[in-house]
């Protein structure tokens, strides 16, 4: 039986106004690091306050049940403000596809990211002309790649106005506007008509849902009978035990640094899919293949795996050393009133996430690529 949950009330006019206040009327004129330090100071202060109110002066040993409940109830604003704060840092460090991937020897970073997206499309059986929904689409990097790979038509859903605007801007600039469309919306309460899409996918996005039954149920509703849902899910593995302080610290570090109301275990995601009516036809933790090059190498100082000058630049920015440099530079710019107040605090949260993502992986507690392929029965 699916878990009941009341979605957070939406105020789209207010969200649009806040996006303009934070980034200006032309929010696509800057990108990456420059965009990150160019935000309106007052709007940045408000976003920092709204996000970090869920985490300030709280740790796993001191947080209350009310703290946990509030994060779940305010999932939409928590996630929205998280991406108001980090999107530009993500693009600066990672590119336009905000996800991890497996690596083969000799494979460049961008090639690996694209192959991870192609693999999902292949397992789902996406083909030309299909009408596909990307749930939690970011700034559209995966949709661009999957569209080119399969020639399908993709609608991207996102609750962050800034990312929606950037995604549509990139689609237009790449000549893909006739195949890609990105819209504002909450994946816990979708506006699409039932049975609209031939297929639906989500890449490391539904982890932001307060209750997995809720987002999976909405996906099930908008999917046509016989349609396919494919997801790379962030989950804690069967080894995770919340009663062990170290385990909970790792999980909490991932939650605070990645805008996640609550992390769930693999078994919860599997059961949630079944609860809403899906038939799981394939499931595998791709991180458990024990590749020679670990998926988390961009977050660690493993420069030996780089295969190009571009890789060196990317991996330096995402590595521990690069992150320390970014934090120090951002902190200095903040003191000089060049970067808005709160910018360094954001980079510190991202650092906590990176450290715990790597530690969680090494301890076998966490995976960002639990692959589920599920069918909606005819």
Coordinates of C-alpha atoms in Angstrom, one line a residue:
X1 CA 0.0 0.0 0.0
X2 CA 1.4 3.4 -1.0
X3 CA 2.3 5.9 1.7
X4 CA 0.0 8.9 1.9
X5 CA 1.6 12.3 1.7
X6 CA 0.3 15.9 1.3
X7 CA 2.4 17.8 -1.3
X8 CA 3.7 21.3 -0.4
X9 CA 1.6 24.2 -1.6
X10 CA 3.0 25.9 -4.7
X11 CA 3.4 29.7 -5.4
X12 CA 4.7 29.8 -8.9
X13 CA 4.4 33.6 -9.3
X14 CA 6.5 34.1 -6.1
X15 CA 9.1 31.6 -7.4
X16 CA 9.4 33.4 -10.7
X17 CA 9.8 36.7 -9.0
X18 CA 12.5 35.3 -6.7
X19 CA 14.4 33.9 -9.6
X20 CA 14.5 37.3 -11.2
X21 CA 15.5 39.0 -7.9
X22 CA 18.4 36.5 -7.4
X23 CA 19.7 36.2 -11.0
X24 CA 18.4 39.3 -12.8
X25 CA 16.1 39.5 -15.8
X26 CA 18.6 37.9 -18.1
X27 CA 19.8 34.9 -16.1
X28 CA 21.4 33.1 -19.1
X29 CA 24.0 35.8 -19.8
X30 CA 26.5 34.4 -17.2
X31 CA 27.4 30.9 -16.2
X32 CA 29.5 28.9 -13.8
X33 CA 31.7 30.6 -11.3
X34 CA 31.0 34.1 -12.6
X35 CA 27.2 33.5 -12.2
X36 CA 27.7 32.1 -8.8
X37 CA 29.4 35.2 -7.4
X38 CA 27.1 37.6 -9.3
X39 CA 23.8 37.0 -7.5
X40 CA 21.8 39.7 -5.8
X41 CA 23.0 39.9 -2.2
X42 CA 19.6 40.3 -0.6
X43 CA 18.1 37.4 -2.5
X44 CA 21.1 35.2 -1.9
X45 CA 20.8 36.0 1.9
X46 CA 17.1 34.9 1.7
X47 CA 17.9 31.7 -0.1
X48 CA 20.7 30.8 2.3
X49 CA 18.4 31.4 5.3
X50 CA 15.6 29.4 3.8
X51 CA 17.9 26.4 3.0
X52 CA 20.1 26.3 6.0
X53 CA 17.3 26.8 8.6
X54 CA 16.9 23.0 8.1
X55 CA 20.5 22.3 9.1
X56 CA 22.0 25.0 11.2
X57 CA 23.0 24.0 14.7
X58 CA 21.7 20.5 14.0
X59 CA 23.6 17.2 13.8
X60 CA 22.4 13.6 13.8
X61 CA 22.9 13.4 17.5
X62 CA 20.9 16.5 18.3
X63 CA 18.2 16.8 15.6
X64 CA 14.7 16.2 16.7
X65 CA 11.8 14.3 15.1
X66 CA 10.2 17.7 14.4
X67 CA 13.4 18.7 12.5
X68 CA 13.0 15.6 10.3
X69 CA 9.3 16.1 9.8
X70 CA 9.8 19.8 8.7
X71 CA 12.3 18.8 6.1
X72 CA 9.8 16.3 4.6
X73 CA 6.9 18.8 4.7
X74 CA 9.0 21.6 3.1
X75 CA 10.7 19.3 0.5
X76 CA 9.8 21.6 -2.4
X77 CA 11.2 24.8 -1.0
X78 CA 14.2 23.0 0.5
X79 CA 15.1 21.5 -2.9
X80 CA 14.3 24.7 -4.8
X81 CA 16.5 26.9 -2.6
X82 CA 19.3 24.3 -2.7
X83 CA 19.5 24.6 -6.4
X84 CA 19.1 28.4 -6.3
X85 CA 22.4 28.2 -4.3
X86 CA 24.4 25.5 -6.1
X87 CA 23.4 25.3 -9.7
X88 CA 26.2 27.7 -10.9
X89 CA 28.8 25.8 -8.8
X90 CA 27.5 22.5 -10.4
X91 CA 27.9 23.9 -13.9
X92 CA 31.4 25.3 -13.0
X93 CA 32.6 22.0 -11.6
X94 CA 30.7 19.3 -13.4
X95 CA 29.0 20.6 -16.6
X96 CA 25.4 20.5 -17.5
X97 CA 24.7 16.9 -16.5
X98 CA 24.5 16.8 -12.8
X99 CA 25.1 13.1 -12.1
X100 CA 27.8 10.5 -11.6
X101 CA 28.8 7.6 -13.9
X102 CA 30.9 4.6 -14.2
X103 CA 34.3 4.8 -15.9
X104 CA 36.3 2.6 -18.2
X105 CA 40.0 2.8 -18.6
X106 CA 41.0 5.3 -21.2
X107 CA 37.5 6.9 -21.1
X108 CA 37.3 10.7 -20.8
X109 CA 35.0 12.3 -18.2
X110 CA 32.5 13.7 -20.7
X111 CA 32.4 10.5 -22.6
X112 CA 31.6 8.5 -19.4
X113 CA 28.8 10.9 -18.5
X114 CA 27.2 10.6 -21.9
X115 CA 27.6 6.8 -21.9
X116 CA 25.8 6.6 -18.6
X117 CA 22.9 8.4 -20.1
X118 CA 22.9 6.3 -23.3
X119 CA 22.9 3.1 -21.2
X120 CA 19.7 4.2 -19.4
X121 CA 18.1 5.0 -22.8
X122 CA 19.1 1.7 -24.1
X123 CA 17.8 -0.3 -21.1
X124 CA 14.5 1.6 -21.4
X125 CA 14.2 0.9 -25.2
X126 CA 13.8 4.6 -26.1
X127 CA 13.4 5.1 -29.8
X128 CA 12.7 7.9 -32.3
X129 CA 9.5 9.8 -32.0
X130 CA 8.6 8.6 -28.5
X131 CA 7.2 11.2 -26.1
X132 CA 9.4 11.1 -23.0
X133 CA 9.4 12.8 -19.6
X134 CA 12.6 13.7 -17.7
X135 CA 11.7 14.0 -14.0
X136 CA 14.0 16.5 -12.3
X137 CA 15.8 17.5 -15.5
X138 CA 18.4 20.0 -14.1
X139 CA 19.6 22.3 -16.8
X140 CA 18.9 19.8 -19.5
X141 CA 22.3 18.1 -20.1
X142 CA 21.0 14.5 -20.0
X143 CA 17.9 15.4 -22.1
X144 CA 20.1 16.9 -24.8
X145 CA 22.3 13.7 -24.9
X146 CA 19.4 11.3 -24.9
X147 CA 17.5 13.2 -27.5
X148 CA 20.5 13.1 -29.8
X149 CA 21.1 9.4 -29.1
X150 CA 17.5 8.3 -29.7
X151 CA 15.8 11.1 -31.6
X152 CA 12.9 11.0 -29.1
X153 CA 11.0 14.1 -27.9
X154 CA 11.6 15.0 -24.3
X155 CA 9.8 17.2 -21.8
X156 CA 11.8 18.1 -18.7
X157 CA 10.1 18.8 -15.4
X158 CA 11.8 20.9 -12.7
X159 CA 10.7 22.9 -9.7
X160 CA 13.5 25.5 -10.0
X161 CA 12.8 28.4 -12.3
X162 CA 16.4 29.2 -12.9
X163 CA 17.2 25.7 -14.1
X164 CA 14.2 25.6 -16.3
X165 CA 15.2 28.9 -18.0
X166 CA 18.8 27.7 -18.5
X167 CA 17.6 24.4 -19.9
X168 CA 15.4 26.0 -22.5
X169 CA 18.2 28.4 -23.3
X170 CA 20.6 25.6 -24.0
X171 CA 18.1 23.6 -26.0
X172 CA 17.5 26.7 -28.3
X173 CA 21.2 27.4 -28.6
X174 CA 21.9 23.8 -29.6
X175 CA 19.1 23.7 -32.2
X176 CA 17.1 21.2 -30.2
X177 CA 14.1 23.4 -29.2
X178 CA 11.8 21.5 -31.5
X179 CA 12.6 18.3 -29.6
X180 CA 13.2 19.5 -26.1
X181 CA 10.9 21.5 -23.8
X182 CA 11.4 22.2 -20.1
X183 CA 8.6 23.2 -17.7
X184 CA 8.2 24.3 -14.1
X185 CA 6.5 21.8 -11.8
X186 CA 6.6 19.7 -8.6
X187 CA 7.1 16.0 -9.3
X188 CA 5.0 15.2 -6.3
X189 CA 1.9 16.8 -8.0
X190 CA 2.4 16.8 -11.7
X191 CA 0.2 18.9 -14.0
X192 CA 0.3 16.6 -17.0
X193 CA -2.8 14.6 -18.1
X194 CA -2.8 10.9 -17.1
X195 CA -1.2 8.5 -19.6
X196 CA 0.6 11.3 -21.5
X197 CA 4.1 9.8 -21.9
X198 CA 5.5 6.7 -23.7
X199 CA 8.4 6.6 -21.2
X200 CA 9.7 8.4 -18.1
X201 CA 13.2 8.6 -16.7
X202 CA 14.8 10.2 -13.7
X203 CA 18.6 10.5 -13.2
X204 CA 19.6 11.0 -9.6
X205 CA 16.6 13.4 -9.1
X206 CA 13.8 11.5 -7.3
X207 CA 16.1 11.3 -4.2
X208 CA 14.7 14.8 -3.5
X209 CA 11.2 13.4 -2.9
X210 CA 10.0 13.3 0.7
X211 CA 8.3 10.0 0.0
X212 CA 9.2 7.7 -2.9
X213 CA 5.7 6.3 -3.2
X214 CA 4.5 9.9 -4.0
X215 CA 6.9 10.6 -6.9
X216 CA 6.7 7.1 -8.3
X217 CA 2.9 7.3 -8.1
X218 CA 2.8 10.5 -10.1
X219 CA 5.1 9.0 -12.7
X220 CA 2.9 5.9 -12.9
X221 CA -0.1 8.2 -13.5
X222 CA 1.3 10.1 -16.4
X223 CA 2.9 7.1 -18.1
X224 CA 0.9 5.2 -20.8
X225 CA -0.1 1.6 -20.1
X226 CA 2.8 -0.6 -21.2
X227 CA 5.2 2.3 -20.8
X228 CA 8.6 2.2 -19.2
X229 CA 10.1 4.0 -16.2
X230 CA 13.9 4.0 -15.8
X231 CA 15.7 5.6 -12.9
X232 CA 19.2 5.9 -11.4
X233 CA 18.3 6.3 -7.8
X234 CA 20.4 7.5 -4.9
X235 CA 19.9 5.1 -2.0
X236 CA 21.6 3.8 1.1
X237 CA 22.5 0.1 0.7
X238 CA 21.5 -2.9 2.8
X239 CA 24.7 -2.4 4.8
X240 CA 23.4 1.0 6.1
X241 CA 22.3 0.9 9.7
X242 CA 20.9 4.2 11.0
X243 CA 21.5 3.1 14.6
X244 CA 25.3 3.2 14.0
X245 CA 26.5 6.8 14.6
X246 CA 29.1 6.7 11.8
X247 CA 26.5 5.5 9.3
X248 CA 24.0 8.2 10.2
X249 CA 26.8 10.9 10.1
X250 CA 27.6 9.8 6.5
X251 CA 24.0 9.8 5.5
X252 CA 23.4 13.2 7.1
X253 CA 26.4 14.7 5.4
X254 CA 25.0 13.6 2.0
X255 CA 21.6 15.0 2.9
X256 CA 22.8 18.5 4.0
X257 CA 25.2 18.9 1.1
X258 CA 22.8 17.7 -1.6
X259 CA 19.5 19.2 -0.6
X260 CA 17.8 15.9 0.3
X261 CA 14.9 15.8 2.8
X262 CA 15.6 12.1 3.7
X263 CA 17.7 9.3 2.2
X264 CA 16.1 5.9 1.9
X265 CA 17.5 2.4 1.6
X266 CA 17.3 0.3 -1.6
X267 CA 14.5 -1.9 -0.2
X268 CA 12.3 1.2 0.3
X269 CA 12.7 2.3 -3.3
X270 CA 12.0 -1.2 -4.6
X271 CA 8.9 -1.5 -2.5
X272 CA 7.7 1.9 -3.4
X273 CA 7.8 1.0 -7.1
X274 CA 5.7 -2.1 -6.4
X275 CA 3.3 -0.2 -4.1
X276 CA 2.2 2.1 -6.9
X277 CA 1.7 -0.7 -9.4
X278 CA 5.0 -1.0 -11.4
X279 CA 6.5 -4.3 -12.4
X280 CA 10.3 -4.2 -12.0
X281 CA 11.9 -5.9 -15.0
X282 CA 15.5 -5.1 -14.2
X283 CA 17.4 -3.8 -11.1
X284 CA 21.1 -3.5 -10.4
X285 CA 23.4 -1.4 -8.4
X286 CA 25.9 -0.4 -11.1
X287 CA 28.3 0.8 -8.4
X288 CA 28.6 -2.8 -7.1
X289 CA 30.3 -3.9 -10.3
X290 CA 33.7 -3.0 -8.7
X291 CA 35.1 -1.2 -11.7
X292 CA 38.9 -0.6 -11.8
X293 CA 38.1 3.1 -11.7
X294 CA 35.5 4.0 -9.0
X295 CA 32.6 6.2 -9.9
X296 CA 33.6 8.7 -7.2
X297 CA 37.1 9.3 -8.6
X298 CA 36.3 12.9 -9.7
X299 CA 35.7 13.7 -6.0
X300 CA 39.0 12.2 -4.9
X301 CA 42.6 13.1 -5.9
X302 CA 42.9 10.4 -8.5
X303 CA 44.4 12.4 -11.3
X304 CA 46.1 9.3 -12.8
X305 CA 42.7 8.4 -14.4
X306 CA 42.5 11.7 -16.4
X307 CA 42.7 11.2 -20.2
X308 CA 42.9 14.8 -21.5
X309 CA 43.7 18.4 -20.6
X310 CA 39.9 19.0 -20.3
X311 CA 39.7 16.1 -17.8
X312 CA 42.5 17.5 -15.8
X313 CA 40.7 20.9 -15.5
X314 CA 37.4 19.2 -14.6
X315 CA 38.9 16.8 -12.1
X316 CA 41.0 19.5 -10.5
X317 CA 37.8 21.6 -9.9
X318 CA 35.9 18.6 -8.4
X319 CA 38.8 17.1 -6.4
X320 CA 39.5 17.8 -2.8
X321 CA 42.3 20.2 -3.7
X322 CA 40.2 22.0 -6.2
X323 CA 37.3 22.3 -3.8
X324 CA 39.6 23.8 -1.1
X325 CA 40.8 26.3 -3.6
X326 CA 37.2 27.2 -4.6
X327 CA 36.2 27.6 -0.9
X328 CA 39.1 29.9 -0.1
X329 CA 38.6 32.0 -3.2
X330 CA 34.9 32.3 -2.7
X331 CA 35.6 33.2 1.0
X332 CA 38.0 35.9 0.0
X333 CA 35.6 37.3 -2.6
X334 CA 32.9 37.3 0.0
X335 CA 35.1 39.3 2.4
X336 CA 35.8 41.8 -0.4
X337 CA 32.0 42.1 -1.0
X338 CA 32.5 40.8 -4.6
X339 CA 30.6 37.5 -3.9
X340 CA 27.3 37.7 -2.0
X341 CA 27.3 36.8 1.7
X342 CA 26.6 33.1 2.3
X343 CA 28.6 31.9 -0.8
X344 CA 31.3 30.3 1.2
X345 CA 28.7 28.5 3.4
X346 CA 27.3 26.9 0.3
X347 CA 30.7 25.7 -0.8
X348 CA 31.3 24.2 2.7
X349 CA 28.0 22.3 2.4
X350 CA 29.1 21.0 -1.0
X351 CA 32.4 19.9 0.6
X352 CA 30.6 18.0 3.3
X353 CA 28.6 16.2 0.7
X354 CA 31.6 15.3 -1.4
X355 CA 33.5 13.9 1.7
X356 CA 30.6 11.8 2.7
X357 CA 29.7 10.6 -0.8
X358 CA 33.2 9.1 -1.1
X359 CA 33.2 7.7 2.5
X360 CA 29.7 6.3 2.0
X361 CA 30.9 4.6 -1.2
X362 CA 34.1 3.2 0.3
X363 CA 32.1 1.8 3.3
X364 CA 29.6 0.3 0.9
X365 CA 26.8 2.3 2.5
X366 CA 25.7 4.4 -0.5
X367 CA 25.2 4.2 -4.2
X368 CA 24.1 7.0 -6.7
X369 CA 23.3 4.5 -9.4
X370 CA 20.8 2.0 -8.3
X371 CA 19.2 1.2 -11.6
X372 CA 15.5 0.2 -11.8
X373 CA 13.7 -0.4 -15.1
X374 CA 10.0 -0.8 -14.4
X375 CA 6.9 -1.3 -16.6
X376 CA 3.3 0.0 -16.2
X377 CA 1.1 -3.0 -17.0
X378 CA -1.2 -2.9 -20.0

